[in-house]
Short mmCIF file of C-alpha atoms and ligand atoms in Angstrom, two decimals:
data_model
loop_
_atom_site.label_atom_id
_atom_site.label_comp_id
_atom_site.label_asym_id
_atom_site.label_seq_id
_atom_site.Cartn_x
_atom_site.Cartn_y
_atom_site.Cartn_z
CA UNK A 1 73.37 78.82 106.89
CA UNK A 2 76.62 80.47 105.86
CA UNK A 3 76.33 83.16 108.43
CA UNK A 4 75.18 81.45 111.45
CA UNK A 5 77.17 82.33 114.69
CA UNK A 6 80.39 83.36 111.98
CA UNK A 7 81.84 86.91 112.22
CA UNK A 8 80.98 88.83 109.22
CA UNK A 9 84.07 90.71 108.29
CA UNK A 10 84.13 91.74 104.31
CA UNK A 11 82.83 90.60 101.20
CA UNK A 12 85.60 88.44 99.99
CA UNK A 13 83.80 85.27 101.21
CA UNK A 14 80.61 85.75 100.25
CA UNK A 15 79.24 84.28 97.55
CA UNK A 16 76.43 85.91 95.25
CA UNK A 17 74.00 82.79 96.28
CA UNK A 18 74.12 83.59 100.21
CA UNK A 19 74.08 87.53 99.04
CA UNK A 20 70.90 87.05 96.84
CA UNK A 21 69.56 84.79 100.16
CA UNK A 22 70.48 87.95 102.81
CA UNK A 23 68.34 90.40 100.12
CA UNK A 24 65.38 88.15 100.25
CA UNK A 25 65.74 87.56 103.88
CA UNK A 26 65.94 91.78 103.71
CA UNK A 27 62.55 91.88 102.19
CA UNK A 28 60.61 90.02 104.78
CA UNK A 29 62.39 92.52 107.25
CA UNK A 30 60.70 95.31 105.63
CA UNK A 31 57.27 94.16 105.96
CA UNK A 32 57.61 92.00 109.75
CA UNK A 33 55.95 93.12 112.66
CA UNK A 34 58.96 93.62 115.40
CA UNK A 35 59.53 90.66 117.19
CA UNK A 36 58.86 90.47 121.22
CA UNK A 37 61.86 90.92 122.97
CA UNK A 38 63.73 87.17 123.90
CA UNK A 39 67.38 86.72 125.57
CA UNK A 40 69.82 87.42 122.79
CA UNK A 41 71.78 90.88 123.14
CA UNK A 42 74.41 92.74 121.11
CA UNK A 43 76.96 94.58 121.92
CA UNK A 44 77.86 97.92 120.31
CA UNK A 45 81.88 99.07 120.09
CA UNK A 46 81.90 102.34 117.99
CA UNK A 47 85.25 103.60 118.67
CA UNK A 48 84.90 106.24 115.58
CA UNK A 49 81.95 108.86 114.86
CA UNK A 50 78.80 107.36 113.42
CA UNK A 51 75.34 108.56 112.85
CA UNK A 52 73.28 105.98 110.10
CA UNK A 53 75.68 102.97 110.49
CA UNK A 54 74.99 102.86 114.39
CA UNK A 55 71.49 103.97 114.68
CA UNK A 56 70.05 101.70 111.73
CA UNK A 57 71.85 98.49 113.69
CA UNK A 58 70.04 99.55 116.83
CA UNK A 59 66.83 99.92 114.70
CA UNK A 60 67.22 96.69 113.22
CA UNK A 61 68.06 94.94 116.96
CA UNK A 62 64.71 96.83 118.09
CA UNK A 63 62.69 94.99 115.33
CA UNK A 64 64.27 91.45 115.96
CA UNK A 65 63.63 91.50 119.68
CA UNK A 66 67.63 92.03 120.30
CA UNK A 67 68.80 93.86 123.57
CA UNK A 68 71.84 96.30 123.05
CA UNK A 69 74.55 97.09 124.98
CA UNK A 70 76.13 100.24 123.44
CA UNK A 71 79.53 100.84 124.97
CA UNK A 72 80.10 104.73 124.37
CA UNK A 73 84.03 104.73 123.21
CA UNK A 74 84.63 108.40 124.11
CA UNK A 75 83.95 107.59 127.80
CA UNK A 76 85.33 103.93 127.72
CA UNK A 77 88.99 102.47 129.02
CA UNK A 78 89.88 102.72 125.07
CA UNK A 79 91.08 106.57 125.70
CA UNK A 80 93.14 104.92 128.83
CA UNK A 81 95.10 103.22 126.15
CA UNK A 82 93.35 99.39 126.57
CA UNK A 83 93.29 97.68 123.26
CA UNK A 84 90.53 97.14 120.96
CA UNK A 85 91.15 93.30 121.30
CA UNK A 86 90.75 93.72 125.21
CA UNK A 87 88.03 95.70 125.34
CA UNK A 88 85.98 93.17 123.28
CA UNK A 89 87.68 90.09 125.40
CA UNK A 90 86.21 92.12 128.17
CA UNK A 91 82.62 92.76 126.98
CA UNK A 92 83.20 88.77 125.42
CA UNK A 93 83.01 87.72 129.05
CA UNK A 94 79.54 89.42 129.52
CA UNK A 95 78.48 87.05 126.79
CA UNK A 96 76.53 88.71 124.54
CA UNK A 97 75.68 87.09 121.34
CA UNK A 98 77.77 89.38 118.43
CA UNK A 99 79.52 92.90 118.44
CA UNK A 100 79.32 95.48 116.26
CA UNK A 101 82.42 97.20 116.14
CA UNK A 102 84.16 100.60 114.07
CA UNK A 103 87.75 101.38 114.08
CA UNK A 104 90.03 102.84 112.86
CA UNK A 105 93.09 101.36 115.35
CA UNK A 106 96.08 99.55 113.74
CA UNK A 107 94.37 96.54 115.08
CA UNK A 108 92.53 93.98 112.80
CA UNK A 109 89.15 92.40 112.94
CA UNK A 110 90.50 89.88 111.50
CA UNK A 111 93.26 88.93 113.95
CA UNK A 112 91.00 89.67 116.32
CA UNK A 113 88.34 87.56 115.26
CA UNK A 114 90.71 84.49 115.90
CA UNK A 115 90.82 85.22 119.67
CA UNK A 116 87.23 86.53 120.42
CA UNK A 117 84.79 83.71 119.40
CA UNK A 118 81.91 85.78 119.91
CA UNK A 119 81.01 87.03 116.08
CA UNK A 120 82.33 90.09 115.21
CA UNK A 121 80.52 92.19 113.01
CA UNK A 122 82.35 95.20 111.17
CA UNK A 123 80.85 98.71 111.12
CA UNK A 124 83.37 100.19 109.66
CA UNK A 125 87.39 99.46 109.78
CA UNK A 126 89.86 102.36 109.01
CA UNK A 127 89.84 103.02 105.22
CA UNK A 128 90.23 99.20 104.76
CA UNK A 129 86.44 98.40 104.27
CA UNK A 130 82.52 98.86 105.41
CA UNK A 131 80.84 95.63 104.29
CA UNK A 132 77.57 96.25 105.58
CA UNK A 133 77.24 99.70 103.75
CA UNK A 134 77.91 97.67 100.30
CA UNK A 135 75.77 95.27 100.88
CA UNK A 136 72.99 98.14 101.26
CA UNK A 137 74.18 100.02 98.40
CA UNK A 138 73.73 96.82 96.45
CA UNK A 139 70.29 96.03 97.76
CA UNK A 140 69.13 99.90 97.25
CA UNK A 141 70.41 99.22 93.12
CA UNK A 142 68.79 96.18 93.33
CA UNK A 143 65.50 97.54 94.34
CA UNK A 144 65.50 100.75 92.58
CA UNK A 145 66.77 98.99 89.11
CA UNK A 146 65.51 95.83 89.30
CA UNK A 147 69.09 94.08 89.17
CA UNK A 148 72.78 94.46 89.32
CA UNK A 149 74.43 92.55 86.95
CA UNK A 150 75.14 94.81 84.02
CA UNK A 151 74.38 97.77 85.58
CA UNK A 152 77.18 101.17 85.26
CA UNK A 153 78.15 102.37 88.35
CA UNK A 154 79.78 105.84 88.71
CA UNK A 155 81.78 106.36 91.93
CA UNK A 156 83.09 109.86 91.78
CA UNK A 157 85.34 112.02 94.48
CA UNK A 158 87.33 110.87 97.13
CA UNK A 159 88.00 107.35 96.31
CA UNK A 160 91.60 106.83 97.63
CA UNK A 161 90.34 106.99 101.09
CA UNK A 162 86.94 105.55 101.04
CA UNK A 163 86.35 102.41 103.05
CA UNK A 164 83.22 102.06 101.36
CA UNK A 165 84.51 102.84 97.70
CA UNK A 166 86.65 99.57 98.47
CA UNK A 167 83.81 97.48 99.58
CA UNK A 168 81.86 98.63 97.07
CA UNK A 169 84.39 97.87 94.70
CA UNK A 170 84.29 94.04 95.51
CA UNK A 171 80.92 93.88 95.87
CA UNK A 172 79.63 95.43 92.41
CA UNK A 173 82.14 93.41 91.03
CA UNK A 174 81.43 90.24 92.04
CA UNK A 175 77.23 91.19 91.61
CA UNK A 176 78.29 91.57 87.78
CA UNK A 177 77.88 95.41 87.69
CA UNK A 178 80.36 97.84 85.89
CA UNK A 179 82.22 100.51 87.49
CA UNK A 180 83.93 103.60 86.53
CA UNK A 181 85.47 106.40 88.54
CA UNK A 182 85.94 110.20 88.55
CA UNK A 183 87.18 112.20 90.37
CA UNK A 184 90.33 114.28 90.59
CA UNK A 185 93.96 111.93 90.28
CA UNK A 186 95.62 112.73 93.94
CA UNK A 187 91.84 111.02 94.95
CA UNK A 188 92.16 107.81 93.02
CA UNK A 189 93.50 104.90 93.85
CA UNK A 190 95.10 102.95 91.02
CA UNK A 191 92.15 101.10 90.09
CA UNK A 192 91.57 98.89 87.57
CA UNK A 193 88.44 100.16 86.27
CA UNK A 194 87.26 102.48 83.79
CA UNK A 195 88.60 106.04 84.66
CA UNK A 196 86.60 109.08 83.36
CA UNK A 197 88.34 112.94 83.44
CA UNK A 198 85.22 113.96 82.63
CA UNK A 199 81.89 114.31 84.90
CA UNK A 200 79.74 114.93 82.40
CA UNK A 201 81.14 112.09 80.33
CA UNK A 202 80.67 109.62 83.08
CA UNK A 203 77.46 110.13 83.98
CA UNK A 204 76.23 109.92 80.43
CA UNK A 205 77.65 106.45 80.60
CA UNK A 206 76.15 105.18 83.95
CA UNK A 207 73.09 103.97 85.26
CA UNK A 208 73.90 104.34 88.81
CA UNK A 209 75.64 107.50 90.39
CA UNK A 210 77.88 106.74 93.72
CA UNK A 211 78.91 110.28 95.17
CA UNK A 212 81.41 110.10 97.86
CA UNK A 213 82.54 112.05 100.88
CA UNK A 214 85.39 114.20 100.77
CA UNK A 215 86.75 112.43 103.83
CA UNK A 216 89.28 115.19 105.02
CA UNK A 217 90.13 113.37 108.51
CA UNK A 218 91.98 110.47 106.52
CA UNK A 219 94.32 112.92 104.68
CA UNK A 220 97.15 112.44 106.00
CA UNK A 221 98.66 116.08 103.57
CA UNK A 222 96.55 119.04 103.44
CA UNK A 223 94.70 118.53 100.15
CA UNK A 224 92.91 121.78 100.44
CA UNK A 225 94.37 123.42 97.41
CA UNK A 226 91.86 120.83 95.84
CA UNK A 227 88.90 122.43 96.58
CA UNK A 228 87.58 125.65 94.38
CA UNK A 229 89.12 122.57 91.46
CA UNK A 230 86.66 120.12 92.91
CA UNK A 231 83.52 121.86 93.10
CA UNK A 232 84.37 123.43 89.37
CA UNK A 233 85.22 120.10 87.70
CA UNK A 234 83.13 117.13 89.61
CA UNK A 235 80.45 118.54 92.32
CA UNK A 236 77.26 116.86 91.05
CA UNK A 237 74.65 119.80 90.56
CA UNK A 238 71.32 120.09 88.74
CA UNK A 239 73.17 121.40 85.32
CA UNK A 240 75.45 118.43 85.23
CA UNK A 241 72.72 115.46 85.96
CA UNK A 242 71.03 116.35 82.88
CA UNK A 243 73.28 114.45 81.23
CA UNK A 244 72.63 111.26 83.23
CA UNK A 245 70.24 109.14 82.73
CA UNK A 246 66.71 109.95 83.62
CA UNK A 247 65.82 106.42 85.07
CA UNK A 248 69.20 106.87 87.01
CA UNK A 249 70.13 106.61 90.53
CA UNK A 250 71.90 108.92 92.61
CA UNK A 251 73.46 107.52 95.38
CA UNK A 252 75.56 108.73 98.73
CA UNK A 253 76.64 106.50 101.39
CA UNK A 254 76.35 109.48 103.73
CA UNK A 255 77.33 111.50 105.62
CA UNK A 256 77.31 114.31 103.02
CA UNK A 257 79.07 117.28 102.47
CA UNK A 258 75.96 119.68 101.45
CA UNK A 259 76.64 121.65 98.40
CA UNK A 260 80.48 120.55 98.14
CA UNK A 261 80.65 117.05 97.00
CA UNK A 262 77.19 117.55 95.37
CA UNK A 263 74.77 120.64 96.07
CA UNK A 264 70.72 120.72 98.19
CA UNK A 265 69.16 120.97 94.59
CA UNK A 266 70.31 117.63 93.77
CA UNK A 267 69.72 115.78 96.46
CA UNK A 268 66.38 117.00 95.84
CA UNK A 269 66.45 115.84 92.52
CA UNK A 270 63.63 112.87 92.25
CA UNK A 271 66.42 110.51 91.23
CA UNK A 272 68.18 110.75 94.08
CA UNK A 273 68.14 107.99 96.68
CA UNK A 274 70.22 108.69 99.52
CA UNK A 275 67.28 108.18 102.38
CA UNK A 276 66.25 104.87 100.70
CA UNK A 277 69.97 104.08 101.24
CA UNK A 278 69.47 104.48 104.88
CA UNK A 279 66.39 103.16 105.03
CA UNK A 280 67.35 99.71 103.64
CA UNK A 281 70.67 100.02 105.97
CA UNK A 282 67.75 98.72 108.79
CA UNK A 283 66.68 96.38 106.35
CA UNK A 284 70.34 94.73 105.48
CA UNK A 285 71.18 94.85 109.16
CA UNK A 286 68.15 93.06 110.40
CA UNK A 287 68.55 90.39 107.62
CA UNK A 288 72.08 89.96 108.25
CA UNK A 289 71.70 89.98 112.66
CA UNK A 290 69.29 87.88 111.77
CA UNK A 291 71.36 85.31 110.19
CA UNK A 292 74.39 85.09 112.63
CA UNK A 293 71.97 85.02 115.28
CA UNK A 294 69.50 82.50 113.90
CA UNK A 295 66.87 84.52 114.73
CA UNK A 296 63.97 83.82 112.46
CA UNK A 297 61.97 85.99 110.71
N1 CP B 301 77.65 105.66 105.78
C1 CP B 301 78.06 105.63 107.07
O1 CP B 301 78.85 104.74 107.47
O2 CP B 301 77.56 106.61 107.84
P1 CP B 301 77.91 106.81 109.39
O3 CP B 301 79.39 107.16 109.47
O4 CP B 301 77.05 107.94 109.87
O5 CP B 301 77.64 105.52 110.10
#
């Protein structure tokens, strides 16, 4: 029971046996009938923007019988300058049985985790990481491909300031999958991975297509001069995915820039899978509430 009543923080201490376990445990979450409603509650602290990360956790409580608490940020004593590690010592002492929290504060779940016992779960943490989105981008290439290990994964745009490109990152990695970049260089990190200049030339090479957001709140210059570049050399479009493979994925953790980062024909393009991402996020959630809460399915 590696999860059982633990904060789940990032992938560094998982370990592909319990990630393989949460997938199954996934599975069974897509095909339960909603469990009646019993005592356990979580709490909700989303203290930046969120539409599929928040909703498909409430989702997922509503099928295991959870009660939420969902503490609207905007309107809470955060914007009177209280700390994130009050407020959750505060909504601690209403016991409820885990948080779910996003940040973006100089504060760490991790420190924080080592006052608060409740667990902590992370939605979402600056550009640092977004655990629970890679472990549903996993699942959705596990499902759609049959496995991981082996498997080429493009991640192309705006990877410097992705939370998720870095949990992704670890993830794949540890899953066995390959991964290559593109994008342009003042939006790459120095990774050590396989770097493509080209877009077409990566996704002839990869089995699995990762677009990314071009998160413009996180730049801390004005990186505007990139953009007429960007949409000429790497916006994914209908002309460039014939070079990628026709049994293929095309992924997007969401939310998406509509025809900038990659245009409406292709995310109408029958390889593309960004609802089944957010339809497994419910899945992944539920398996992994599940888990720390010892609720069982
Ligand atoms: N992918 C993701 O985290 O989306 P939200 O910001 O809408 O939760």
């Amino acid at each position: 029971m590696p999860f059982l009543r633990k904060s789940f923080l990032d992938i560094k201490n998982l370990n592909v046996d319990s990630i393989h376990h949460l997938f199954e445990i996934a599975r069974k979450v897509r095909t339960m009938t909603p469990l009646s409603m019993h005592h356990k509650s979580v709490a909700f602290v989303f203290a930046e923007p969120s539409t599929r990360t928040s909703s498909s956790f409430e989702m997922a409580c509503h099928k295991l019988g959870l009660k939420v608490l969902k503490l609207d940020a905007t309107f809470s004593s955060l914007q009177k300058g209280e700390t994130l590690l009050d407020t959750l010592l505060n909504l601690e002492a209403m016991e409820p049985d885990a948080m779910i929290v996003r940040h973006g504060s100089s504060e760490s779940l991790e420190d924080i985790s080592k006052t608060v016992r409740v667990p902590i779960i992370n939605a979402g943490e600056g550009t640092k990481s977004h655990p629970t989105q890679a472990l549903l981008d996993a699942y959705t290439i596990m499902e759609e491909r049959g496995k991981i290990q082996g498997e080429k994964i493009l991640i192309v745009g705006d990877i410097s300031h992705s939370r998720v490109a870095r949990s992704n990152f670890e993830l794949f990695k540890k899953l066995g999958a390959e991964i290559g970049v593109c994008g342009p260089k003042e939006l790459l990190s120095n990774l050590d991975v396989k770097q493509f200049d080209s877009i077409e030339e990566g996704l002839s090479w990869a089995s699995v297509c990762m677009v990314l957001r071009m998160q413009r709140e996180r730049h801390s210059e004005d990186l505007t001069f990139l953009n007429d570049a960007y949409v000429r050399n790497f916006r994914i479009d209908i002309g460039r995915l014939s070079k990628f493979s026709k049994e293929g994925i095309l992924m997007h953790p969401g939310p998406v820039n509509r025809d900038f980062e990659i245009t409406s024909e292709a995310m109408e393009d029958s390889r593309c899978r960004i609802l089944t991402q957010v339809k497994n996020g419910v899945l992944v959630r539920g398996a992994l509430l599940s888990q720390i809460l010892g609720v069982s399915i």
